CSV table of C-alpha atoms in Angstrom, one decimal:
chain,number,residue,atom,x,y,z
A,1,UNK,CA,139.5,126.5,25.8
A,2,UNK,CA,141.0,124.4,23.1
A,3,UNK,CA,144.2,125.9,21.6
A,4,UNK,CA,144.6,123.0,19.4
A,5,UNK,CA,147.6,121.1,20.8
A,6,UNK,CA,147.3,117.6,21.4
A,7,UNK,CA,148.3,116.1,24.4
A,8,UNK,CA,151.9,114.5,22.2
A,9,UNK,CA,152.3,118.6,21.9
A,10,UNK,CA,152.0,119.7,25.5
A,11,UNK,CA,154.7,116.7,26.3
A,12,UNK,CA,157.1,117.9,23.7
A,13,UNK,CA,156.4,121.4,25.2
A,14,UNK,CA,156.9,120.4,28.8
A,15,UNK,CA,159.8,118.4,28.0
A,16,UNK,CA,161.6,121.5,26.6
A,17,UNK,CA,161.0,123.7,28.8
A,18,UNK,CA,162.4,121.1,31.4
A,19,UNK,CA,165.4,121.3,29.1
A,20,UNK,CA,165.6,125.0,29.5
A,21,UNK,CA,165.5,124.9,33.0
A,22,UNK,CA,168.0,122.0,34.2
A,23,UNK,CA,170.6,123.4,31.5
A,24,UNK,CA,169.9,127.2,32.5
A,25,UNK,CA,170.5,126.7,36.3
A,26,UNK,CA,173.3,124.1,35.9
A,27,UNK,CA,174.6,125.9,32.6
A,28,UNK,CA,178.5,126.5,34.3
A,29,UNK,CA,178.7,123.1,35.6
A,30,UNK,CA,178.4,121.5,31.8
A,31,UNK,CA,181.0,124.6,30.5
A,32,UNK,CA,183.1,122.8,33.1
A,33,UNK,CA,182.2,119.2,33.3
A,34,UNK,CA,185.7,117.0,32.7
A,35,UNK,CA,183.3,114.8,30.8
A,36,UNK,CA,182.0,117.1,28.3
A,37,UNK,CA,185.2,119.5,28.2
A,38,UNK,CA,188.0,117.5,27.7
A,39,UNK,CA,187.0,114.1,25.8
A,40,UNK,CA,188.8,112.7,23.2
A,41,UNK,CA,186.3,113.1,21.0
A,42,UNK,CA,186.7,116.7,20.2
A,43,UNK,CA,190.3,116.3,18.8
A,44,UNK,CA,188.7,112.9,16.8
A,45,UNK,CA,186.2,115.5,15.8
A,46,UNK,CA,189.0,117.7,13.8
A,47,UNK,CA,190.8,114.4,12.7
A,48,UNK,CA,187.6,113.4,11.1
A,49,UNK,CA,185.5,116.2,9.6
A,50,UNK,CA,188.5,117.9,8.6
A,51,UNK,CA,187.4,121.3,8.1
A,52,UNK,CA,188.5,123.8,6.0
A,53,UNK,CA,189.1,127.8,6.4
A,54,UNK,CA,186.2,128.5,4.2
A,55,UNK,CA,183.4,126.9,6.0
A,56,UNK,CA,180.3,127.6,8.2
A,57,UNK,CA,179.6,124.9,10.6
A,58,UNK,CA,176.6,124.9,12.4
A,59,UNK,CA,177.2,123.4,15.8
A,60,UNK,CA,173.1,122.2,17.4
A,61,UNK,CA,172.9,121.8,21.2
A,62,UNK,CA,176.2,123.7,22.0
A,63,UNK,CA,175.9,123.3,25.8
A,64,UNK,CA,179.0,124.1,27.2
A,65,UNK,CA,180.4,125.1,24.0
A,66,UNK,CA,183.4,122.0,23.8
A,67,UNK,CA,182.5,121.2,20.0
A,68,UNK,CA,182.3,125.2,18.7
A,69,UNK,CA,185.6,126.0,20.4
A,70,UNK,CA,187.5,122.6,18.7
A,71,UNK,CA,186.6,123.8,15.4
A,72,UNK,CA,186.4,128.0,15.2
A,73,UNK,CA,190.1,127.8,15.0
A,74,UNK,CA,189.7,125.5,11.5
A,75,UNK,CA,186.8,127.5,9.8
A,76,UNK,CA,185.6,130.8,9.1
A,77,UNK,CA,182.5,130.6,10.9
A,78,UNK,CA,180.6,128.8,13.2
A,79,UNK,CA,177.1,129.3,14.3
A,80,UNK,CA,176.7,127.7,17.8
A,81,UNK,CA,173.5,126.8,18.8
A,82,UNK,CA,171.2,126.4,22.0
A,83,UNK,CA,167.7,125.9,22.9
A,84,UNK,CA,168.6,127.5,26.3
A,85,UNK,CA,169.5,131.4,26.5
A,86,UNK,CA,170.9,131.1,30.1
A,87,UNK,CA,173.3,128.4,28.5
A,88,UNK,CA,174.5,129.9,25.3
A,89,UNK,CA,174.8,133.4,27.6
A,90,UNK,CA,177.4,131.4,29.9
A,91,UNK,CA,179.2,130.0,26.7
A,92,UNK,CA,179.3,132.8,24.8
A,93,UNK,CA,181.0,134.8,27.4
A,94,UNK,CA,183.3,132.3,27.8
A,95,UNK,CA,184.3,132.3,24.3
A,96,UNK,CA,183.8,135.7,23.3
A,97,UNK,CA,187.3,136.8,24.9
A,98,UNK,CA,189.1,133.7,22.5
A,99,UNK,CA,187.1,133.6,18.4
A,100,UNK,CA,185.4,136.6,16.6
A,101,UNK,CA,184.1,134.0,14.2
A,102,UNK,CA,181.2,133.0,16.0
A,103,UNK,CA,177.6,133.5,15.9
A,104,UNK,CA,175.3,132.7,19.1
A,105,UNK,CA,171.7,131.7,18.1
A,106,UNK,CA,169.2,130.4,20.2
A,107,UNK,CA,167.4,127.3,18.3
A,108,UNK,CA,165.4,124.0,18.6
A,109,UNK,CA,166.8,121.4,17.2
A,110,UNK,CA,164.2,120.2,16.0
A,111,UNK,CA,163.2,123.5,14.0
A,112,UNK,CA,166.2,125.2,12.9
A,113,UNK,CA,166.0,128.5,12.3
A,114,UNK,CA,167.7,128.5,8.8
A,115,UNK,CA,167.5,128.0,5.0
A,116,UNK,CA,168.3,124.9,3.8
A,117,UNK,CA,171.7,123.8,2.2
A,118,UNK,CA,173.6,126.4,4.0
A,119,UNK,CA,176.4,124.3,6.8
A,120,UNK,CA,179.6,122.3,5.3
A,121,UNK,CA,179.5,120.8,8.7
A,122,UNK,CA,176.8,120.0,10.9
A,123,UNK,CA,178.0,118.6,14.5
A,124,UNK,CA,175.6,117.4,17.7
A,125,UNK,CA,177.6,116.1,20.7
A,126,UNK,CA,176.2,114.6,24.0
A,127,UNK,CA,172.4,116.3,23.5
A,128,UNK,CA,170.1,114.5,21.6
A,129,UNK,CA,168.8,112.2,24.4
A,130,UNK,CA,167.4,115.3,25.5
A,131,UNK,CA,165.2,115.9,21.9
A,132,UNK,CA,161.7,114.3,22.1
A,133,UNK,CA,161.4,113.8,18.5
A,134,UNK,CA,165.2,112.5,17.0
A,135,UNK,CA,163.6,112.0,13.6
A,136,UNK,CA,162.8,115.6,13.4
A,137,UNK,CA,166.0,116.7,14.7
A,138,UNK,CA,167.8,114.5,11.5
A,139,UNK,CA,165.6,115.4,8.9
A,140,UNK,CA,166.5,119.5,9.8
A,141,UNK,CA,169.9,118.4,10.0
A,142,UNK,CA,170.4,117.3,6.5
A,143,UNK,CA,167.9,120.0,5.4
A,144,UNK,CA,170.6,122.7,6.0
A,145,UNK,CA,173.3,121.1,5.6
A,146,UNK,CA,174.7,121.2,1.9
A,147,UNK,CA,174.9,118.5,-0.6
A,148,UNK,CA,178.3,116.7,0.3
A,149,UNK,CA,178.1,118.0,3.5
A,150,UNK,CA,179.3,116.5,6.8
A,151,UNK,CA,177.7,115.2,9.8
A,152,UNK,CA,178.8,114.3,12.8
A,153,UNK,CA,176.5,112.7,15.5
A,154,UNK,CA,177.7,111.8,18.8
A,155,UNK,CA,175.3,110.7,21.7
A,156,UNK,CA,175.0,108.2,24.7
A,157,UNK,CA,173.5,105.1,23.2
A,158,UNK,CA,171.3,102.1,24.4
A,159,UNK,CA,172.3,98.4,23.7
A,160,UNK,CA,170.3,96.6,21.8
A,161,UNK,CA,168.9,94.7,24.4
A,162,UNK,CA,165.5,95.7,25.4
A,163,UNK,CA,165.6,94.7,29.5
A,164,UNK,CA,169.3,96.7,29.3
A,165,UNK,CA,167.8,100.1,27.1
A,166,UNK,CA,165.4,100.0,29.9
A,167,UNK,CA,167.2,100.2,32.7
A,168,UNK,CA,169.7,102.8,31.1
A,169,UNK,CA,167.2,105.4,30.1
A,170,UNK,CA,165.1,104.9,33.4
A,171,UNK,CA,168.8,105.4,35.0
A,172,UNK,CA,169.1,108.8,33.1
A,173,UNK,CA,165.3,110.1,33.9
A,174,UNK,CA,165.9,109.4,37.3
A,175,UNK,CA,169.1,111.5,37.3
A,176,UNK,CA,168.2,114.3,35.0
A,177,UNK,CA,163.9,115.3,34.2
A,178,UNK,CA,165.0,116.6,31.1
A,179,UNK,CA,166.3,113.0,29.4
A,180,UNK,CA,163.9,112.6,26.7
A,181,UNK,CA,165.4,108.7,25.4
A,182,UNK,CA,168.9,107.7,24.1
A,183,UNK,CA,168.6,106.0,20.8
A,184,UNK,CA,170.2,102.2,20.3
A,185,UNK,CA,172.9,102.5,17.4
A,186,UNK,CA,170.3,100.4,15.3
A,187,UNK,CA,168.1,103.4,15.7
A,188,UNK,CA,169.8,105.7,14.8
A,189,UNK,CA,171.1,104.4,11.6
A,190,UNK,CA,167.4,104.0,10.2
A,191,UNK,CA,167.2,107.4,10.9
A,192,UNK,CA,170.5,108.5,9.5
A,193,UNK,CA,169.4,106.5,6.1
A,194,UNK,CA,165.8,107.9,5.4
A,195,UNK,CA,167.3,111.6,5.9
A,196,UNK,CA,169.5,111.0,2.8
A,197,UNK,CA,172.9,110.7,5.3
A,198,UNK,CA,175.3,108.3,4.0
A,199,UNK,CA,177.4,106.8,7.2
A,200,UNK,CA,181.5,106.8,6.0
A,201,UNK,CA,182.8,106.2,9.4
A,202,UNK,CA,181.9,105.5,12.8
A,203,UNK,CA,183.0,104.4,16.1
A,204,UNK,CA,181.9,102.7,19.4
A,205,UNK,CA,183.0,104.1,22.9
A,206,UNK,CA,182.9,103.5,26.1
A,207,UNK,CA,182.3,105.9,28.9
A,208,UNK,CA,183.1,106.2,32.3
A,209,UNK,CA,180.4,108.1,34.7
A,210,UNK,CA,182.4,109.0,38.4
A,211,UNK,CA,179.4,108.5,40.0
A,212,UNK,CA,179.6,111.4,42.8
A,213,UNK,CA,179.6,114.0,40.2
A,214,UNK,CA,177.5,112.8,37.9
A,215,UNK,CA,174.7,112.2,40.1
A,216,UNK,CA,175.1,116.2,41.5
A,217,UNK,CA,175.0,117.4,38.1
A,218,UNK,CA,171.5,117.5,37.4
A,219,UNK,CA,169.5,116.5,40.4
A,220,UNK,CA,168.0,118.8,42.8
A,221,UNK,CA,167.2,116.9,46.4
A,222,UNK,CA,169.1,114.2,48.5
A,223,UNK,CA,165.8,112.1,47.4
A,224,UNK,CA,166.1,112.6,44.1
A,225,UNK,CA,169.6,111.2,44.6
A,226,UNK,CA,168.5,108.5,47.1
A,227,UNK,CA,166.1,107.3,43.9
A,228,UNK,CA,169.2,107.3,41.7
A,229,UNK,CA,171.3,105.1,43.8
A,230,UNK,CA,168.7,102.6,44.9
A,231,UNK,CA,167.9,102.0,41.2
A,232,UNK,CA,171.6,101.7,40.4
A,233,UNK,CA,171.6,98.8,43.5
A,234,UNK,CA,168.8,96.9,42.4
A,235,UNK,CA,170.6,96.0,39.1
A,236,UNK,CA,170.4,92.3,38.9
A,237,UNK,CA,173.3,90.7,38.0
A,238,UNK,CA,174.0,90.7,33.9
A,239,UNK,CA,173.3,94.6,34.1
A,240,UNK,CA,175.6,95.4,36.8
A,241,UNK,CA,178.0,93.2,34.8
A,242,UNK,CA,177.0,95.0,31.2
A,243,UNK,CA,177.3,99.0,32.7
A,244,UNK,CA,180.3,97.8,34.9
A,245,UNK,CA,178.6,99.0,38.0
A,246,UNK,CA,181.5,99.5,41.2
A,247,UNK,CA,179.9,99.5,44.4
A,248,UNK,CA,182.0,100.5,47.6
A,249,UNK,CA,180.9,99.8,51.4
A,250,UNK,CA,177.6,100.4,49.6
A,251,UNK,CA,178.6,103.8,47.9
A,252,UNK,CA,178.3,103.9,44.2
A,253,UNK,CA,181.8,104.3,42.8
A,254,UNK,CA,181.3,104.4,38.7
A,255,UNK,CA,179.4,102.8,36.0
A,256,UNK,CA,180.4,102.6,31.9
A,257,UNK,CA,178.0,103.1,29.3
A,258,UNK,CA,177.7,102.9,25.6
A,259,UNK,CA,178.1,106.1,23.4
A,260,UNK,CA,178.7,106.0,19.4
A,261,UNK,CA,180.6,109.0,17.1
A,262,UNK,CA,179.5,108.7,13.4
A,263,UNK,CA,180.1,110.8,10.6
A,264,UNK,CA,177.5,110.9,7.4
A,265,UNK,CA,177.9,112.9,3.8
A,266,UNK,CA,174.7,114.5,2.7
A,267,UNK,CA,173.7,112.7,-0.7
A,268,UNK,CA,173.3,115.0,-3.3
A,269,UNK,CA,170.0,113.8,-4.8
């Protein structure tokens, strides 16, 4: 029987439900992850947006919860979003104990479940290579955010070059089931402009993966692992060069990649 999804549908759907489930069992490890919970970007975050005590921030893909706890003590309210219950349970318990001026609401990015022109601040850290469709998670981004608003994207990024994108994002789906594609910064910005978000600042990082626990985040089987490393070895020699791949007696040591923090005002027309 024909329910009337496509097969673009069922892939989207498949894709989120991997989400759900990578993110629900390892939901503690990303509360906790050194990379996620204690980058400098949080406190750039508050130097940048600088929030006020009478706003309502919507932070989308909350994870861990790093970005939600950086700016609850600045604003009246923040509503800290998830698409996965197990990992917005874990972060709100976590939290609960330490702001009474936040809301928990389990959401798709990529449908937001609220009026539009409601956020001062919109924020989305270290998530959206996991969103199928980016465009859609832009265009409800600037739907609810106010005119004059603020956004703030931050995300892993490709370089511009296509044999390099390649190898990255087949680097991360080997990893992690639930990587959908990290944008290039080019990307990103054509998407940014035909949303009506006006970039006003932005910044290009580097980022150190420790490659032991990285790796153990997300995978689930020494071969899945296995896969991981031998497609980190077979880097020819510009890649290993470009993602500073160390290698040790054969053991993986660390690897850089590309991520990019910009912040955008919400035309108003």
């Amino acid at each position: 029987m024909n329910d009337g999804k496509g097969a673009d549908d069922l892939m989207e759907e498949q894709i989120k439900e991997k989400v759900k489930d990578v993110f629900g069992r390892n939901a503690d490890k990303y509360r906790t992850s050194e990379i996620h919970a204690q980058g400098d970007d949080l406190a750039l975050l508050v130097e940048w947006l600088e929030p006020q005590e009478t706003w309502t921030v919507l932070d989308i893909a909350t994870g861990g919860g790093h970005v939600t706890k950086a700016l609850a003590p600045y604003v009246q309210t923040v509503f800290s979003t998830d698409l996965t219950a197990q990992m917005l349970e874990n972060t709100a318990n976590h939290l609960d104990s330490l702001f009474e001026n936040i809301s928990y609401v389990i959401a798709d990015a990529e449908a937001l479940p609220f009026l539009s022109h409601r956020f001062d601040a919109v924020v989305c850290r270290i998530a959206p290579h996991h969103f199928p469709n980016p465009e859609k998670f832009i265009q409800e981004a600037a739907r609810v955010l106010k005119p004059n608003g603020k956004f703030v994207l931050i995300d892993n990024i490709t370089p511009e070059d296509p044999k390099l994108a390649e190898f990255m994002n087949q680097t991360e789906k080997l990893r992690d089931d639930s990587h959908a594609r990290c944008l290039s910064k080019a990307e990103w910005r054509g998407l940014l402009r035909s949303s009506g978000l006006a970039e006003s600042k932005s910044l290009d990082r580097k980022k150190t993966f420790q490659y032991p626990t990285w790796v153990a985040r997300t995978t689930e089987s020494e071969e899945q692992v296995e896969r991981v490393k031998q497609h980190l070895l077979s880097a020819d020699e510009e890649t290993a060069s470009y993602f500073s791949l160390k290698v040790q007696n054969g053991d993986i040591q660390s690897f850089v990649i590309d991520e990019w923090m910009v912040m955008c005002t919400k035309k108003e027309n």
